[in-house]
GROMACS .gro file of C-alpha atoms in nm:
model
  300
    1MET     CA    1  11.033  15.881  17.170
    2THR     CA    2  10.970  15.702  16.834
    3LYS     CA    3  10.666  15.477  16.764
    4THR     CA    4  10.743  15.170  16.598
    5ALA     CA    5  10.485  15.022  16.360
    6ALA     CA    6  10.287  14.713  16.440
    7PRO     CA    7  10.392  14.403  16.236
    8GLU     CA    8  10.142  14.321  15.976
    9PRO     CA    9   9.975  13.990  15.979
   10SER     CA   10  10.112  13.713  15.761
   11LYS     CA   11   9.919  13.671  15.441
   12LYS     CA   12   9.826  13.311  15.379
   13SER     CA   13   9.842  13.183  15.039
   14LYS     CA   14   9.508  13.149  14.877
   15GLU     CA   15   9.461  12.874  14.638
   16THR     CA   16   9.177  12.837  14.389
   17LYS     CA   17   8.960  12.545  14.408
   18PRO     CA   18   9.081  12.394  14.047
   19GLU     CA   19   9.465  12.440  14.163
   20ALA     CA   20   9.366  12.252  14.509
   21GLU     CA   21   9.193  11.970  14.313
   22ALA     CA   22   9.488  11.925  14.075
   23LYS     CA   23   9.725  11.934  14.363
   24SER     CA   24   9.533  11.670  14.548
   25ASP     CA   25   9.499  11.432  14.221
   26LYS     CA   26   9.886  11.462  14.210
   27THR     CA   27   9.899  11.354  14.586
   28ALA     CA   28   9.644  11.085  14.558
   29PRO     CA   29   9.770  10.732  14.477
   30GLN     CA   30   9.676  10.636  14.127
   31GLU     CA   31   9.492  10.305  14.066
   32PRO     CA   32   9.715  10.028  13.904
   33ARG     CA   33   9.635   9.946  13.552
   34LEU     CA   34   9.702   9.648  13.321
   35HIS     CA   35   9.836   9.740  12.961
   36LEU     CA   36   9.763   9.509  12.699
   37GLN     CA   37   9.851   9.496  12.323
   38CYS     CA   38   9.679   9.284  12.073
   39ARG     CA   39   9.850   9.242  11.722
   40TYR     CA   40   9.623   9.055  11.476
   41TYR     CA   41   9.518   9.072  11.090
   42TRP     CA   42   9.203   9.267  11.059
   43LYS     CA   43   9.198   9.157  10.680
   44MET     CA   44   9.239   8.769  10.627
   45LYS     CA   45   9.198   8.520  10.347
   46PRO     CA   46   8.950   8.232  10.413
   47GLN     CA   47   9.106   7.907  10.497
   48ARG     CA   48   9.432   8.042  10.583
   49VAL     CA   49   9.586   8.035  10.943
   50PHE     CA   50   9.692   8.392  11.067
   51PRO     CA   51   9.847   8.477  11.412
   52LEU     CA   52   9.688   8.675  11.704
   53THR     CA   53   9.930   8.771  11.971
   54VAL     CA   54   9.832   8.945  12.316
   55GLU     CA   55  10.124   9.069  12.498
   56LEU     CA   56  10.234   9.318  12.771
   57PRO     CA   57  10.426   9.626  12.669
   58LYS     CA   58  10.789   9.636  12.710
   59LYS     CA   59  10.822   9.972  12.845
   60LYS     CA   60  10.552   9.969  13.097
   61GLU     CA   61  10.610   9.797  13.452
   62PRO     CA   62  10.315   9.553  13.482
   63PRO     CA   63  10.098   9.573  13.796
   64LYS     CA   64  10.100   9.321  14.089
   65ILE     CA   65   9.799   9.085  14.030
   66GLU     CA   66   9.677   8.813  14.262
   67GLY     CA   67   9.839   8.487  14.124
   68GLY     CA   68  10.039   8.679  13.863
   69VAL     CA   69   9.814   8.534  13.569
   70VAL     CA   70   9.527   8.644  13.360
   71VAL     CA   71   9.322   8.454  13.148
   72VAL     CA   72   9.252   8.550  12.782
   73ARG     CA   73   9.011   8.395  12.560
   74ALA     CA   74   8.946   8.470  12.189
   75SER     CA   75   8.593   8.470  12.057
   76ILE     CA   76   8.579   8.517  11.689
   77PRO     CA   77   8.247   8.375  11.511
   78GLY     CA   78   8.295   8.255  11.172
   79ALA     CA   79   8.666   8.128  11.247
   80GLU     CA   80   8.831   7.856  11.422
   81VAL     CA   81   9.066   7.966  11.694
   82THR     CA   82   9.356   7.737  11.839
   83PRO     CA   83   9.373   7.736  12.131
   84GLN     CA   84   9.075   7.911  12.261
   85GLU     CA   85   9.205   8.022  12.579
   86GLN     CA   86   9.552   8.115  12.707
   87ARG     CA   87   9.679   8.225  13.055
   88LEU     CA   88   9.913   8.510  13.030
   89ASP     CA   89  10.185   8.566  13.289
   90VAL     CA   90  10.174   8.948  13.387
   91THR     CA   91  10.481   8.926  13.627
   92GLN     CA   92  10.729   9.039  13.362
   93ALA     CA   93  10.710   9.322  13.077
   94GLY     CA   94  10.717   9.170  12.736
   95ASN     CA   95  10.541   8.851  12.813
   96LYS     CA   96  10.286   8.746  12.535
   97VAL     CA   97  10.068   8.445  12.437
   98HIS     CA   98   9.974   8.347  12.102
   99PHE     CA   99   9.647   8.229  11.915
  100TYR     CA  100   9.583   8.104  11.561
  101VAL     CA  101   9.272   8.203  11.363
  102THR     CA  102   9.159   8.036  11.064
  103PRO     CA  103   8.862   8.198  10.911
  104LEU     CA  104   8.588   7.980  10.793
  105ALA     CA  105   8.366   8.226  10.650
  106ARG     CA  106   8.364   8.532  10.390
  107GLY     CA  107   8.296   8.881  10.480
  108ARG     CA  108   8.290   9.062  10.803
  109LEU     CA  109   8.321   8.827  11.106
  110PRO     CA  110   8.061   8.995  11.359
  111ASP     CA  111   8.144   9.051  11.733
  112ALA     CA  112   8.509   8.923  11.734
  113HIS     CA  113   8.631   8.996  12.053
  114LEU     CA  114   8.901   8.907  12.342
  115GLU     CA  115   8.763   8.811  12.695
  116VAL     CA  116   9.014   8.908  12.960
  117PHE     CA  117   8.976   8.770  13.305
  118VAL     CA  118   9.163   8.925  13.582
  119PRO     CA  119   9.140   8.789  13.964
  120GLY     CA  120   8.885   8.985  14.149
  121GLN     CA  121   8.772   9.201  13.853
  122PRO     CA  122   8.483   9.154  13.617
  123ARG     CA  123   8.528   9.029  13.272
  124LEU     CA  124   8.663   9.289  13.010
  125ASP     CA  125   8.586   9.266  12.627
  126VAL     CA  126   8.861   9.392  12.380
  127LYS     CA  127   8.683   9.444  12.031
  128LEU     CA  128   8.858   9.321  11.731
  129GLY     CA  129   8.733   9.434  11.382
  130MET     CA  130   8.782   9.137  11.145
  131ARG     CA  131   8.678   9.041  10.810
  132ALA     CA  132   8.774   8.759  10.554
  133SER     CA  133   8.797   8.807  10.184
  134GLY     CA  134   8.959   8.662   9.878
  135GLN     CA  135   9.116   8.781   9.572
  136LYS     CA  136   8.854   8.698   9.332
  137LEU     CA  137   8.800   9.063   9.184
  138ALA     CA  138   9.190   9.075   9.124
  139GLY     CA  139   9.170   8.752   8.951
  140THR     CA  140   8.863   8.838   8.747
  141LEU     CA  141   9.031   9.175   8.642
  142LEU     CA  142   9.344   8.995   8.563
  143LEU     CA  143   9.166   8.743   8.325
  144LEU     CA  144   8.979   9.051   8.171
  145ALA     CA  145   9.300   9.208   8.095
  146LEU     CA  146   9.424   8.912   7.895
  147LEU     CA  147   9.097   8.816   7.726
  148VAL     CA  148   8.928   9.150   7.624
  149PRO     CA  149   9.220   9.287   7.415
  150TRP     CA  150   9.270   8.951   7.248
  151LEU     CA  151   8.867   8.914   7.162
  152ILE     CA  152   8.870   9.263   7.033
  153GLY     CA  153   9.140   9.200   6.809
  154GLN     CA  154   9.012   8.871   6.686
  155TYR     CA  155   8.681   9.052   6.604
  156THR     CA  156   8.799   9.371   6.446
  157VAL     CA  157   9.140   9.290   6.255
  158GLY     CA  158   9.162   8.915   6.286
  159PRO     CA  159   9.012   8.611   6.156
  160TRP     CA  160   8.670   8.656   6.344
  161ARG     CA  161   8.601   8.987   6.158
  162PRO     CA  162   8.248   8.970   6.036
  163THR     CA  163   8.205   8.946   5.645
  164GLY     CA  164   7.906   8.902   5.412
  165ARG     CA  165   7.721   9.066   5.155
  166VAL     CA  166   7.473   9.328   5.185
  167THR     CA  167   7.168   9.455   4.992
  168TYR     CA  168   7.086   9.808   4.940
  169SER     CA  169   6.819   9.999   4.740
  170ILE     CA  170   6.889  10.293   4.508
  171ARG     CA  171   6.648  10.499   4.283
  172ASP     CA  172   6.686  10.484   3.905
  173ALA     CA  173   6.834  10.793   3.774
  174ILE     CA  174   6.563  10.828   3.487
  175ASN     CA  175   6.265  10.730   3.677
  176PRO     CA  176   6.264  10.791   4.044
  177ASN     CA  177   5.991  10.573   4.121
  178ILE     CA  178   6.177  10.259   4.038
  179GLU     CA  179   6.403  10.127   4.293
  180ARG     CA  180   6.685   9.895   4.240
  181ARG     CA  181   6.812   9.648   4.470
  182ILE     CA  182   7.204   9.604   4.470
  183GLU     CA  183   7.390   9.324   4.638
  184ARG     CA  184   7.773   9.370   4.722
  185GLU     CA  185   8.034   9.274   4.964
  186GLY     CA  186   7.964   9.477   5.277
  187ARG     CA  187   8.217   9.642   5.518
  188PRO     CA  188   8.255   9.478   5.840
  189GLU     CA  189   8.043   9.759   6.017
  190GLU     CA  190   7.774   9.723   5.762
  191VAL     CA  191   7.745   9.352   5.827
  192VAL     CA  192   7.745   9.405   6.193
  193GLY     CA  193   7.429   9.601   6.154
  194LYS     CA  194   7.261   9.381   5.910
  195ASN     CA  195   7.311   9.088   6.179
  196VAL     CA  196   7.152   9.303   6.435
  197LYS     CA  197   6.853   9.383   6.228
  198GLU     CA  198   6.806   9.034   6.108
  199PHE     CA  199   6.803   8.915   6.461
  200PHE     CA  200   6.500   9.139   6.532
  201GLU     CA  201   6.323   9.049   6.220
  202LYS     CA  202   6.378   8.678   6.211
  203ASP     CA  203   6.407   8.588   6.571
  204ILE     CA  204   6.147   8.771   6.738
  205GLY     CA  205   5.903   8.854   6.438
  206LYS     CA  206   5.695   9.146   6.338
  207LYS     CA  207   5.603   9.350   6.667
  208PRO     CA  208   5.534   9.720   6.695
  209LEU     CA  209   5.845   9.922   6.818
  210LEU     CA  210   6.070   9.646   6.792
  211ASN     CA  211   6.072   9.585   6.408
  212GLU     CA  212   5.802   9.797   6.269
  213LYS     CA  213   5.647  10.141   6.307
  214TRP     CA  214   5.357  10.167   6.579
  215SER     CA  215   5.089  10.335   6.399
  216ASP     CA  216   4.838  10.318   6.668
  217GLY     CA  217   5.075  10.446   6.933
  218PRO     CA  218   5.167  10.809   7.045
  219GLU     CA  219   5.300  11.044   6.811
  220PHE     CA  220   5.626  11.071   6.927
  221LEU     CA  221   5.692  10.707   6.891
  222SER     CA  222   5.523  10.660   6.550
  223ASP     CA  223   5.874  10.676   6.363
  224PHE     CA  224   6.071  10.492   6.612
  225VAL     CA  225   6.180  10.135   6.519
  226LEU     CA  226   6.406   9.938   6.781
  227SER     CA  227   6.570   9.715   6.514
  228GLU     CA  228   6.699  10.025   6.306
  229SER     CA  229   6.830  10.200   6.604
  230ALA     CA  230   7.007   9.901   6.723
  231SER     CA  231   7.145   9.840   6.389
  232LYS     CA  232   7.273  10.182   6.348
  233TRP     CA  233   7.414  10.187   6.700
  234ALA     CA  234   7.599   9.845   6.649
  235SER     CA  235   7.736   9.944   6.338
  236SER     CA  236   7.872  10.278   6.456
  237THR     CA  237   8.020  10.113   6.779
  238TYR     CA  238   8.210   9.867   6.556
  239GLU     CA  239   8.333  10.125   6.322
  240TRP     CA  240   8.464  10.336   6.611
  241THR     CA  241   8.617  10.046   6.783
  242LEU     CA  242   8.779   9.939   6.462
  243LEU     CA  243   8.930  10.295   6.405
  244ALA     CA  244   9.054  10.283   6.774
  245VAL     CA  245   9.235   9.949   6.742
  246ARG     CA  246   9.409  10.053   6.412
  247ASP     CA  247   9.499  10.427   6.512
  248PHE     CA  248   9.495  10.451   6.880
  249ARG     CA  249   9.616  10.109   6.996
  250LEU     CA  250   9.306  10.044   7.199
  251ARG     CA  251   9.405   9.685   7.285
  252THR     CA  252   9.732   9.798   7.451
  253ILE     CA  253   9.542  10.076   7.649
  254LEU     CA  254   9.271   9.816   7.773
  255PHE     CA  255   9.538   9.580   7.868
  256ILE     CA  256   9.748   9.820   8.078
  257PHE     CA  257   9.427   9.956   8.231
  258LEU     CA  258   9.285   9.642   8.343
  259LEU     CA  259   9.617   9.533   8.464
  260LEU     CA  260   9.644   9.829   8.686
  261LEU     CA  261   9.284   9.762   8.803
  262SER     CA  262   9.395   9.441   8.886
  263PHE     CA  263   9.676   9.525   9.075
  264VAL     CA  264   9.483   9.798   9.280
  265ALA     CA  265   9.233   9.517   9.388
  266TRP     CA  266   9.502   9.287   9.468
  267SER     CA  267   9.655   9.546   9.700
  268PHE     CA  268   9.365   9.626   9.865
  269GLY     CA  269   9.283   9.248   9.911
  270ARG     CA  270   9.612   9.167  10.090
  271PRO     CA  271   9.587   9.053  10.444
  272ARG     CA  272   9.649   9.364  10.679
  273ARG     CA  273   9.777   9.377  11.039
  274THR     CA  274   9.683   9.612  11.314
  275LEU     CA  275   9.758   9.675  11.685
  276VAL     CA  276   9.503   9.744  11.955
  277ARG     CA  277   9.598   9.884  12.300
  278LYS     CA  278   9.380   9.853  12.609
  279SER     CA  279   9.450   9.978  12.957
  280ILE     CA  280   9.264   9.781  13.236
  281PRO     CA  281   9.188   9.978  13.556
  282LEU     CA  282   9.243   9.724  13.848
  283LYS     CA  283   8.972   9.844  14.110
  284GLN     CA  284   8.996   9.692  14.454
  285SER     CA  285   8.731   9.431  14.528
  286GLU     CA  286   8.525   9.469  14.810
  287THR     CA  287   8.512   9.078  14.880
  288PRO     CA  288   8.851   8.917  14.879
  289PRO     CA  289   8.919   8.685  14.570
  290PRO     CA  290   8.866   8.329  14.585
  291SER     CA  291   9.168   8.104  14.632
  292GLU     CA  292   9.162   7.980  14.275
  293VAL     CA  293   9.173   8.251  14.029
  294LEU     CA  294   9.310   8.095  13.730
  295THR     CA  295   8.979   8.019  13.552
  296ALA     CA  296   8.793   8.156  13.245
  297GLN     CA  297   8.484   8.244  13.462
  298PRO     CA  298   8.450   8.580  13.602
  299VAL     CA  299   8.458   8.652  13.960
  300ALA     CA  300   8.114   8.765  14.117
   0.00000   0.00000   0.00000
């Protein structure tokens, strides 16, 4: 007589705790959400009108809301907003409302935001980073691109080139103790140095360190005279500028460089748009919403 083996007890599938929680999350009903999109200019020009649009995404089905309308209010300090409040129909995807923003101040517009009122829900704020700026920098650089090369040309090779006579001293070849002062027509760089030195001597007067040696001062400053140093620096600067204008086309290089800077400043100062997406969870309120929900006041 053969013995039959007893059937083994069926093994129950064991699920780990994370898997069970994930499974319960999938089966649990998800709370409805209201998805909003806000298109606006985050960089604007003062005293210009810019649109601000709040809309529902076209590819997402809007949730069912009591009354089918939410109230949207635009609060932008430093700007005039028309209208201040709109009612958005949320019964159909793609619906939108429009605001028009006119900046009155320059710089950052602090605490710019949208206030969204959903029936039976607390107020929700949507932050909007905004600033208003003009094109003063671009205009200034463009003006410099025209004026600076022209002024340099007039002052180096044009009719404004400095002219005059300069005086210098030489020692006698026979008797070195005798100095002779000779006056001649000076080169432009010599005239520039002479004019700078005369400014310190005639307009400021005799003062230590400025136009005469400081005999009672520290030893390292005993031979320093500001008028002589400034005269040499001005003369050398003019000489190198004249060389650059004649041989290296300094005026053309400056014009192109300042023009490029002006274009870059204009590009950064242009009005720019952005898109902000906000998802609003619609929680069930413990108290039923009032009969009149189309107001701009949050429900307590």
